[in-house]
Amino acid sequence: MTPRGRRPAGGDTRGAIAAAAREEFADRGYDGTSMRAVARRAGVDPALVHHYFDGKPALFAAAMDLPVSPSALVAGILEGDPACLGERLAQTFLRAWDDPANTPHIVAMLRAGMTHDAAGRMLREFLTTEVFGPVARAARPDDDPSVPLRAGLAAAQMIGLATLRYAVPHPPVADAPADEVARRVGPVLQQHLTE
Amino acid sequence: MTPRGRRPAGGDTRGAIAAAAREEFADRGYDGTSMRAVARRAGVDPALVHHYFDGKPALFAAAMDLPVSPSALVAGILEGDPACLGERLAQTFLRAWDDPANTPHIVAMLRAGMTHDAAGRMLREFLTTEVFGPVARAARPDDDPSVPLRAGLAAAQMIGLATLRYAVPHPPVADAPADEVARRVGPVLQQHLTE
């Protein structure tokens, strides 16, 4: 079916695509959403979605109005010594989350994820597919069947940390310097990821 | 001020005290609530509160309608080899939470804590004062200033685990056997608690 005649007029094609992506992610989760399906929902040619967004993670970041692209952060985490993956993971995310421009987004996403099934599914799929999965795979042999559980438990540590640092601020966790938290959480993530 | 004349008539004095405790915990948090203040709010003599409830943790468990008393669990965790504290902590809580009688309470508390400031404060104070604080203190020298942060980060791991196992079920974490999860999370808690 050609979507001709439904392409939004005027200049906000990019915004219309992001809005369609928001609905598609909410309906189908992160893993079940394709760039093609978003194009169909927005009534535009798939090439246009690829023109505006450099892949599904970028589309997700725009749909969720994230001020920072998680994929760029993950690329930085994967570079460098594999023995320090955990510490880079903790440091990178603490630095991004501590930025006052980002903290309210983190809190809103945690709350939505905890109270709305669709938001929760979308978030956990995004986090494991685009963030913790790639990091765990980089740390382990290709055929290691424990990778999904390792990635999930590392994600659990970071979700709990975000909860007690931002959403339900617990002073010892919320007020500790980011470097000290990263120094303590880094080796723990490393253990989850590599044993 | 003597609360005479306000003691609830009939058989449900215990229930009236639990209801007063629920309000007091919500208003003042866990740490700010005393057995005496609950007695005052319930209009009963403080001795009666102590008669029905063996300390503040038991009163909290009744007020929150918890089917299991966390203090009894913590006492079991503290017994035995300190080198296995983390694993006993993970095992004990996974066993309690996995019980179908308890899981809905865990999910309800996580959701309430994430979306209502008073519930969040009450929960994080209870968890750190009665569960993770005592365990961290047992693992470290008395004067170690890192105990509150250690306890907080261990709590973060368990809150994130409860989130991905029950509230926002992520299959690799939700479907893994409790023993395997405890075997992986135990050493991580041990590292938070003892380095």
CSV table of C-alpha atoms in Angstrom, one decimal:
chain,number,residue,atom,x,y,z
A,1,MET,CA,0.0,0.0,0.0
A,2,THR,CA,1.5,3.3,-1.0
A,3,PRO,CA,1.0,6.0,1.7
A,4,ARG,CA,0.8,8.7,-1.0
A,5,GLY,CA,-1.4,11.7,-0.1
A,6,ARG,CA,-0.8,11.2,3.7
A,7,ARG,CA,2.7,12.8,3.9
A,8,PRO,CA,2.4,15.8,6.3
A,9,ALA,CA,2.5,19.1,4.5
A,10,GLY,CA,5.0,21.8,5.4
A,11,GLY,CA,8.2,21.8,7.4
A,12,ASP,CA,7.5,19.5,10.3
A,13,THR,CA,7.9,16.2,8.6
A,14,ARG,CA,10.6,15.3,11.1
A,15,GLY,CA,8.3,16.1,14.1
A,16,ALA,CA,5.5,14.1,12.5
A,17,ILE,CA,7.8,11.1,12.1
A,18,ALA,CA,8.9,11.4,15.7
A,19,ALA,CA,5.3,11.6,16.8
A,20,ALA,CA,4.4,8.5,14.8
A,21,ALA,CA,7.5,6.7,16.3
A,22,ARG,CA,6.3,7.6,19.8
A,23,GLU,CA,2.9,5.9,19.1
A,24,GLU,CA,4.6,2.9,17.4
A,25,PHE,CA,7.0,2.3,20.2
A,26,ALA,CA,4.2,2.5,22.8
A,27,ASP,CA,2.1,0.1,20.8
A,28,ARG,CA,4.7,-2.5,19.8
A,29,GLY,CA,7.6,-2.0,22.2
A,30,TYR,CA,11.1,-1.1,21.2
A,31,ASP,CA,12.1,-4.4,19.6
A,32,GLY,CA,8.8,-4.8,17.7
A,33,THR,CA,9.0,-1.4,16.0
A,34,SER,CA,10.7,-1.0,12.6
A,35,MET,CA,11.6,2.2,10.7
A,36,ARG,CA,9.4,0.9,7.9
A,37,ALA,CA,6.3,0.7,10.2
A,38,VAL,CA,7.0,4.2,11.6
A,39,ALA,CA,7.1,5.4,8.0
A,40,ARG,CA,3.8,3.7,7.3
A,41,ARG,CA,2.2,5.2,10.4
A,42,ALA,CA,3.5,8.7,9.5
A,43,GLY,CA,2.4,8.4,5.9
A,44,VAL,CA,5.9,9.0,4.5
A,45,ASP,CA,8.4,7.1,2.4
A,46,PRO,CA,10.7,4.9,4.5
A,47,ALA,CA,13.7,6.7,2.9
A,48,LEU,CA,12.5,9.9,4.5
A,49,VAL,CA,12.7,8.3,8.0
A,50,HIS,CA,16.2,7.2,7.3
A,51,HIS,CA,17.0,10.7,6.0
A,52,TYR,CA,16.0,12.3,9.3
A,53,PHE,CA,17.1,9.6,11.7
A,54,ASP,CA,20.3,7.6,11.7
A,55,GLY,CA,18.8,4.3,12.8
A,56,LYS,CA,16.2,3.2,15.4
A,57,PRO,CA,18.1,4.3,18.5
A,58,ALA,CA,18.2,7.9,17.1
A,59,LEU,CA,14.5,7.7,16.3
A,60,PHE,CA,13.8,6.5,19.8
A,61,ALA,CA,15.8,9.3,21.3
A,62,ALA,CA,13.8,11.9,19.2
A,63,ALA,CA,10.5,10.2,20.0
A,64,MET,CA,11.3,10.3,23.8
A,65,ASP,CA,12.7,13.8,23.5
A,66,LEU,CA,16.0,12.6,25.0
A,67,PRO,CA,18.5,15.4,25.0
A,68,VAL,CA,21.4,12.9,24.5
A,69,SER,CA,21.6,10.0,22.1
A,70,PRO,CA,22.3,6.8,24.1
A,71,SER,CA,24.0,5.2,21.1
A,72,ALA,CA,26.7,7.8,21.0
A,73,LEU,CA,27.3,7.1,24.7
A,74,VAL,CA,27.4,3.4,24.2
A,75,ALA,CA,30.0,3.7,21.3
A,76,GLY,CA,32.2,5.6,23.8
A,77,ILE,CA,31.8,2.9,26.4
A,78,LEU,CA,32.8,0.1,24.0
A,79,GLU,CA,36.0,1.9,23.0
A,80,GLY,CA,39.0,1.2,25.2
A,81,ASP,CA,40.2,-1.5,27.7
A,82,PRO,CA,37.5,-4.2,28.1
A,83,ALA,CA,38.7,-4.6,31.7
A,84,CYS,CA,37.2,-1.1,32.5
A,85,LEU,CA,33.9,-1.5,30.7
A,86,GLY,CA,31.9,-1.4,33.9
A,87,GLU,CA,33.6,1.7,35.1
A,88,ARG,CA,33.1,3.5,31.8
A,89,LEU,CA,29.5,2.4,31.7
A,90,ALA,CA,28.9,3.8,35.2
A,91,GLN,CA,30.8,7.0,34.6
A,92,THR,CA,29.2,7.8,31.2
A,93,PHE,CA,25.7,7.3,32.4
A,94,LEU,CA,26.2,9.2,35.7
A,95,ARG,CA,27.7,12.1,33.8
A,96,ALA,CA,24.7,12.2,31.4
A,97,TRP,CA,22.1,11.7,34.1
A,98,ASP,CA,23.6,14.2,36.5
A,99,ASP,CA,23.2,16.9,33.9
A,100,PRO,CA,20.3,19.0,35.1
A,101,ALA,CA,19.0,19.1,31.5
A,102,ASN,CA,18.6,15.3,31.6
A,103,THR,CA,17.6,14.4,35.2
A,104,PRO,CA,13.9,15.3,34.8
A,105,HIS,CA,13.7,13.1,31.7
A,106,ILE,CA,15.2,10.2,33.6
A,107,VAL,CA,12.8,10.6,36.5
A,108,ALA,CA,9.8,10.9,34.1
A,109,MET,CA,10.9,7.7,32.2
A,110,LEU,CA,11.4,5.8,35.4
A,111,ARG,CA,7.9,6.8,36.7
A,112,ALA,CA,6.2,6.0,33.4
A,113,GLY,CA,8.0,2.7,33.0
A,114,MET,CA,7.0,1.7,36.5
A,115,THR,CA,3.3,2.5,36.2
A,116,HIS,CA,2.4,1.9,32.5
A,117,ASP,CA,3.0,-1.5,31.1
A,118,ALA,CA,3.7,-0.3,27.5
A,119,ALA,CA,6.2,2.3,28.7
A,120,GLY,CA,7.9,-0.2,30.9
A,121,ARG,CA,8.2,-2.7,28.0
A,122,MET,CA,9.5,-0.1,25.6
A,123,LEU,CA,12.1,1.1,28.1
A,124,ARG,CA,13.4,-2.3,29.2
A,125,GLU,CA,13.6,-3.4,25.5
A,126,PHE,CA,15.5,-0.3,24.6
A,127,LEU,CA,17.9,-0.5,27.5
A,128,THR,CA,18.8,-4.1,26.9
A,129,THR,CA,18.8,-4.0,23.1
A,130,GLU,CA,20.8,-0.8,22.7
A,131,VAL,CA,22.7,-0.3,25.9
A,132,PHE,CA,23.3,-3.3,28.2
A,133,GLY,CA,23.1,-6.0,25.5
A,134,PRO,CA,25.9,-4.6,23.3
A,135,VAL,CA,28.1,-3.9,26.4
A,136,ALA,CA,27.6,-7.4,27.7
A,137,ARG,CA,28.2,-9.0,24.3
A,138,ALA,CA,31.5,-7.0,24.0
A,139,ALA,CA,32.6,-8.4,27.4
A,140,ARG,CA,31.8,-12.1,26.7
A,141,PRO,CA,32.4,-14.8,24.0
A,142,ASP,CA,29.9,-14.7,21.2
A,143,ASP,CA,28.1,-17.9,22.1
A,144,ASP,CA,27.8,-17.2,25.9
A,145,PRO,CA,24.2,-18.0,26.8
A,146,SER,CA,24.4,-16.0,30.0
A,147,VAL,CA,24.7,-12.7,28.1
A,148,PRO,CA,20.9,-11.7,28.4
A,149,LEU,CA,20.9,-12.4,32.2
A,150,ARG,CA,24.2,-10.6,32.7
A,151,ALA,CA,22.9,-7.6,30.7
A,152,GLY,CA,19.6,-7.6,32.7
A,153,LEU,CA,21.3,-7.7,36.1
A,154,ALA,CA,23.7,-4.8,35.1
A,155,ALA,CA,20.6,-2.9,33.9
A,156,ALA,CA,18.9,-3.7,37.3
A,157,GLN,CA,21.9,-2.1,39.1
A,158,MET,CA,21.7,1.1,37.0
A,159,ILE,CA,17.9,1.3,37.2
A,160,GLY,CA,18.1,1.0,41.0
A,161,LEU,CA,20.9,3.6,41.1
A,162,ALA,CA,18.8,6.0,39.0
A,163,THR,CA,15.9,5.4,41.3
A,164,LEU,CA,17.8,6.2,44.5
A,165,ARG,CA,19.8,9.1,43.0
A,166,TYR,CA,17.0,10.9,41.2
A,167,ALA,CA,13.5,9.6,41.5
A,168,VAL,CA,13.3,8.7,45.2
A,169,PRO,CA,16.5,10.6,46.3
A,170,HIS,CA,18.2,8.7,49.1
A,171,PRO,CA,20.8,11.1,50.5
A,172,PRO,CA,23.8,8.8,50.7
A,173,VAL,CA,23.3,7.8,47.1
A,174,ALA,CA,21.9,11.1,45.8
A,175,ASP,CA,24.5,13.4,47.3
A,176,ALA,CA,27.6,11.3,46.8
A,177,PRO,CA,30.0,12.7,44.2
A,178,ALA,CA,29.5,11.0,40.8
A,179,ASP,CA,33.1,9.8,40.7
A,180,GLU,CA,32.8,8.0,44.0
A,181,VAL,CA,29.6,6.3,42.9
A,182,ALA,CA,31.2,5.3,39.6
A,183,ARG,CA,34.2,4.0,41.4
A,184,ARG,CA,31.9,1.7,43.5
A,185,VAL,CA,29.4,0.7,40.9
A,186,GLY,CA,31.9,0.2,38.1
A,187,PRO,CA,33.5,-3.0,39.5
A,188,VAL,CA,30.1,-4.4,40.3
A,189,LEU,CA,28.9,-3.9,36.7
A,190,GLN,CA,32.2,-5.4,35.5
A,191,GLN,CA,31.5,-8.4,37.6
A,192,HIS,CA,28.0,-8.8,36.2
A,193,LEU,CA,29.3,-8.4,32.7
A,194,THR,CA,32.5,-10.5,32.9
A,195,GLU,CA,32.3,-12.5,36.2
B,1,MET,CA,-1.8,14.9,77.0
B,2,THR,CA,-3.5,11.7,78.1
B,3,PRO,CA,-5.3,10.1,75.2
B,4,ARG,CA,-8.0,8.7,77.6
B,5,GLY,CA,-11.5,8.3,76.1
B,6,ARG,CA,-10.1,7.9,72.6
B,7,ARG,CA,-9.2,4.3,72.8
B,8,PRO,CA,-11.1,2.4,70.1
B,9,ALA,CA,-13.9,0.2,71.5
B,10,GLY,CA,-14.2,-3.4,70.8
B,11,GLY,CA,-11.8,-6.0,69.5
B,12,ASP,CA,-9.9,-4.2,66.7
B,13,THR,CA,-7.5,-2.2,68.8
B,14,ARG,CA,-4.6,-3.9,66.9
B,15,GLY,CA,-6.1,-2.9,63.6
B,16,ALA,CA,-6.7,0.7,64.8
B,17,ILE,CA,-3.0,0.9,65.8
B,18,ALA,CA,-1.9,-0.5,62.4
B,19,ALA,CA,-4.1,2.1,60.7
B,20,ALA,CA,-2.7,4.9,62.8
B,21,ALA,CA,0.8,3.7,62.1
B,22,ARG,CA,0.1,3.7,58.3
B,23,GLU,CA,-0.8,7.4,58.6
B,24,GLU,CA,2.1,8.3,60.8
B,25,PHE,CA,4.6,6.5,58.5
B,26,ALA,CA,3.2,8.3,55.5
B,27,ASP,CA,3.3,11.7,57.2
B,28,ARG,CA,6.7,11.4,58.9
B,29,GLY,CA,8.6,8.7,57.1
B,30,TYR,CA,10.0,5.6,58.7
B,31,ASP,CA,12.8,7.2,60.6
B,32,GLY,CA,10.6,10.0,61.9
B,33,THR,CA,7.9,7.8,63.3
B,34,SER,CA,8.0,6.6,66.9
B,35,MET,CA,5.9,3.9,68.7
B,36,ARG,CA,4.8,6.7,71.1
B,37,ALA,CA,3.6,9.0,68.3
B,38,VAL,CA,1.6,6.1,66.8
B,39,ALA,CA,0.0,5.5,70.2
B,40,ARG,CA,-0.9,9.1,70.4
B,41,ARG,CA,-2.5,9.1,67.0
B,42,ALA,CA,-4.4,5.9,67.7
B,43,GLY,CA,-5.5,7.2,71.1
B,44,VAL,CA,-4.1,4.3,73.1
B,45,ASP,CA,-1.5,3.9,75.8
B,46,PRO,CA,2.1,3.3,74.3
B,47,ALA,CA,2.2,0.1,76.3
B,48,LEU,CA,-0.6,-1.3,74.2
B,49,VAL,CA,1.4,-0.6,71.0
B,50,HIS,CA,4.3,-2.5,72.5
B,51,HIS,CA,1.9,-5.3,73.6
B,52,TYR,CA,0.7,-5.8,70.0
B,53,PHE,CA,3.9,-5.1,68.1
B,54,ASP,CA,7.4,-6.2,68.9
B,55,GLY,CA,9.1,-3.0,67.7
B,56,LYS,CA,8.9,-0.5,64.9
B,57,PRO,CA,9.7,-3.0,62.1
B,58,ALA,CA,6.9,-5.3,63.1
B,59,LEU,CA,4.5,-2.3,63.3
B,60,PHE,CA,5.6,-1.3,59.8
B,61,ALA,CA,5.1,-4.8,58.5
B,62,ALA,CA,1.5,-4.7,59.9
B,63,ALA,CA,0.8,-1.2,58.7
B,64,MET,CA,2.0,-2.1,55.1
B,65,ASP,CA,0.1,-5.5,55.3
B,66,LEU,CA,3.4,-7.4,54.6
B,67,PRO,CA,2.9,-11.1,54.8
B,68,VAL,CA,6.4,-11.6,56.1
B,69,SER,CA,8.4,-9.6,58.7
B,70,PRO,CA,11.6,-8.2,57.1
B,71,SER,CA,13.3,-8.2,60.6
B,72,ALA,CA,13.0,-11.9,60.9
B,73,LEU,CA,14.6,-12.3,57.4
B,74,VAL,CA,17.4,-9.9,58.3
B,75,ALA,CA,18.2,-11.8,61.5
B,76,GLY,CA,18.6,-14.9,59.4
B,77,ILE,CA,20.9,-13.1,57.0
B,78,LEU,CA,23.2,-11.8,59.8
B,79,GLU,CA,23.7,-15.3,61.2
B,80,GLY,CA,26.5,-17.3,59.7
B,81,ASP,CA,29.7,-16.7,57.7
B,82,PRO,CA,30.2,-12.9,57.0
B,83,ALA,CA,31.9,-13.9,53.7
B,84,CYS,CA,28.5,-15.1,52.4
B,85,LEU,CA,26.3,-12.2,53.6
B,86,GLY,CA,25.6,-11.0,50.0
B,87,GLU,CA,24.5,-14.4,48.9
B,88,ARG,CA,22.3,-14.9,51.9
B,89,LEU,CA,20.8,-11.5,51.4
B,90,ALA,CA,20.0,-12.2,47.7
B,91,GLN,CA,18.7,-15.7,48.4
B,92,THR,CA,16.5,-14.7,51.4
B,93,PHE,CA,14.8,-11.8,49.5
B,94,LEU,CA,14.4,-13.7,46.3
B,95,ARG,CA,12.7,-16.6,48.1
B,96,ALA,CA,10.4,-14.2,50.0
B,97,TRP,CA,9.6,-12.1,46.9
B,98,ASP,CA,9.1,-15.1,44.6
B,99,ASP,CA,6.3,-16.4,46.9
B,100,PRO,CA,3.1,-15.6,45.0
B,101,ALA,CA,1.6,-14.3,48.2
B,102,ASN,CA,4.2,-11.6,48.4
B,103,THR,CA,4.9,-10.6,44.8
B,104,PRO,CA,1.8,-8.3,44.4
B,105,HIS,CA,2.8,-6.4,47.6
B,106,ILE,CA,6.4,-5.9,46.2
B,107,VAL,CA,5.0,-4.5,42.9
B,108,ALA,CA,2.5,-2.3,44.7
B,109,MET,CA,5.2,-0.9,47.0
B,110,LEU,CA,7.6,-0.3,44.1
B,111,ARG,CA,4.9,1.6,42.2
B,112,ALA,CA,3.8,3.6,45.2
B,113,GLY,CA,7.3,4.4,46.1
B,114,MET,CA,8.2,5.6,42.6
B,115,THR,CA,5.1,7.9,42.2
B,116,HIS,CA,4.3,9.2,45.7
B,117,ASP,CA,7.0,11.2,47.5
B,118,ALA,CA,5.8,10.1,51.0
B,119,ALA,CA,5.7,6.5,50.1
B,120,GLY,CA,9.1,6.6,48.5
B,121,ARG,CA,10.7,8.3,51.5
B,122,MET,CA,9.0,5.8,53.9
B,123,LEU,CA,10.2,2.8,51.9
B,124,ARG,CA,13.8,3.9,51.3
B,125,GLU,CA,14.1,4.8,55.0
B,126,PHE,CA,12.7,1.5,56.1
B,127,LEU,CA,14.9,-0.5,53.7
B,128,THR,CA,18.1,1.3,54.7
B,129,THR,CA,17.4,1.5,58.4
B,130,GLU,CA,16.1,-2.0,58.9
B,131,VAL,CA,17.6,-4.1,56.1
B,132,PHE,CA,20.6,-2.8,54.2
B,133,GLY,CA,22.0,-0.7,57.0
B,134,PRO,CA,22.3,-3.5,59.5
B,135,VAL,CA,23.7,-5.8,56.9
B,136,ALA,CA,26.3,-3.3,55.8
B,137,ARG,CA,27.3,-2.5,59.4
B,138,ALA,CA,27.7,-6.2,60.1
B,139,ALA,CA,30.1,-6.4,57.1
B,140,ARG,CA,32.3,-3.3,58.0
B,141,PRO,CA,34.2,-1.8,61.0
B,142,ASP,CA,32.0,0.3,63.3
B,143,ASP,CA,33.5,3.6,62.3
B,144,ASP,CA,33.5,3.1,58.5
B,145,PRO,CA,32.0,6.3,57.0
B,146,SER,CA,31.2,4.5,53.7
B,147,VAL,CA,28.5,2.3,55.3
B,148,PRO,CA,25.5,4.5,54.3
B,149,LEU,CA,26.6,4.6,50.6
B,150,ARG,CA,27.5,0.9,50.6
B,151,ALA,CA,24.0,0.1,52.0
B,152,GLY,CA,22.4,2.5,49.5
B,153,LEU,CA,24.1,0.9,46.5
B,154,ALA,CA,23.3,-2.6,47.6
B,155,ALA,CA,19.6,-1.5,48.1
B,156,ALA,CA,19.8,0.0,44.5
B,157,GLN,CA,20.8,-3.4,43.1
B,158,MET,CA,17.9,-5.2,44.9
B,159,ILE,CA,15.4,-2.5,44.0
B,160,GLY,CA,16.4,-2.7,40.3
B,161,LEU,CA,16.3,-6.5,40.5
B,162,ALA,CA,12.7,-6.4,42.0
B,163,THR,CA,11.8,-3.9,39.2
B,164,LEU,CA,12.9,-6.2,36.4
B,165,ARG,CA,11.8,-9.4,38.0
B,166,TYR,CA,8.3,-8.4,39.1
B,167,ALA,CA,7.1,-4.8,38.3
B,168,VAL,CA,8.4,-4.5,34.7
B,169,PRO,CA,9.2,-8.2,34.0
B,170,HIS,CA,12.2,-8.5,31.7
B,171,PRO,CA,12.3,-12.2,30.6
B,172,PRO,CA,16.0,-12.9,31.2
B,173,VAL,CA,15.7,-11.6,34.8
B,174,ALA,CA,12.1,-12.5,35.5
B,175,ASP,CA,12.3,-16.1,34.2
B,176,ALA,CA,15.8,-17.1,35.5
B,177,PRO,CA,15.7,-19.6,38.4
B,178,ALA,CA,16.0,-17.8,41.8
B,179,ASP,CA,19.2,-19.8,42.6
B,180,GLU,CA,20.9,-18.6,39.5
B,181,VAL,CA,20.0,-15.0,40.1
B,182,ALA,CA,21.1,-15.3,43.8
B,183,ARG,CA,24.4,-16.9,42.6
B,184,ARG,CA,25.1,-13.9,40.4
B,185,VAL,CA,23.7,-11.1,42.6
B,186,GLY,CA,25.2,-12.4,45.8
B,187,PRO,CA,28.9,-11.7,45.0
B,188,VAL,CA,27.9,-8.2,43.7
B,189,LEU,CA,26.1,-7.4,47.0
B,190,GLN,CA,29.1,-8.8,48.9
B,191,GLN,CA,31.4,-6.4,46.9
B,192,HIS,CA,29.1,-3.4,47.7
B,193,LEU,CA,29.1,-4.4,51.4
B,194,THR,CA,32.7,-5.4,51.9
B,195,GLU,CA,34.7,-4.3,48.8
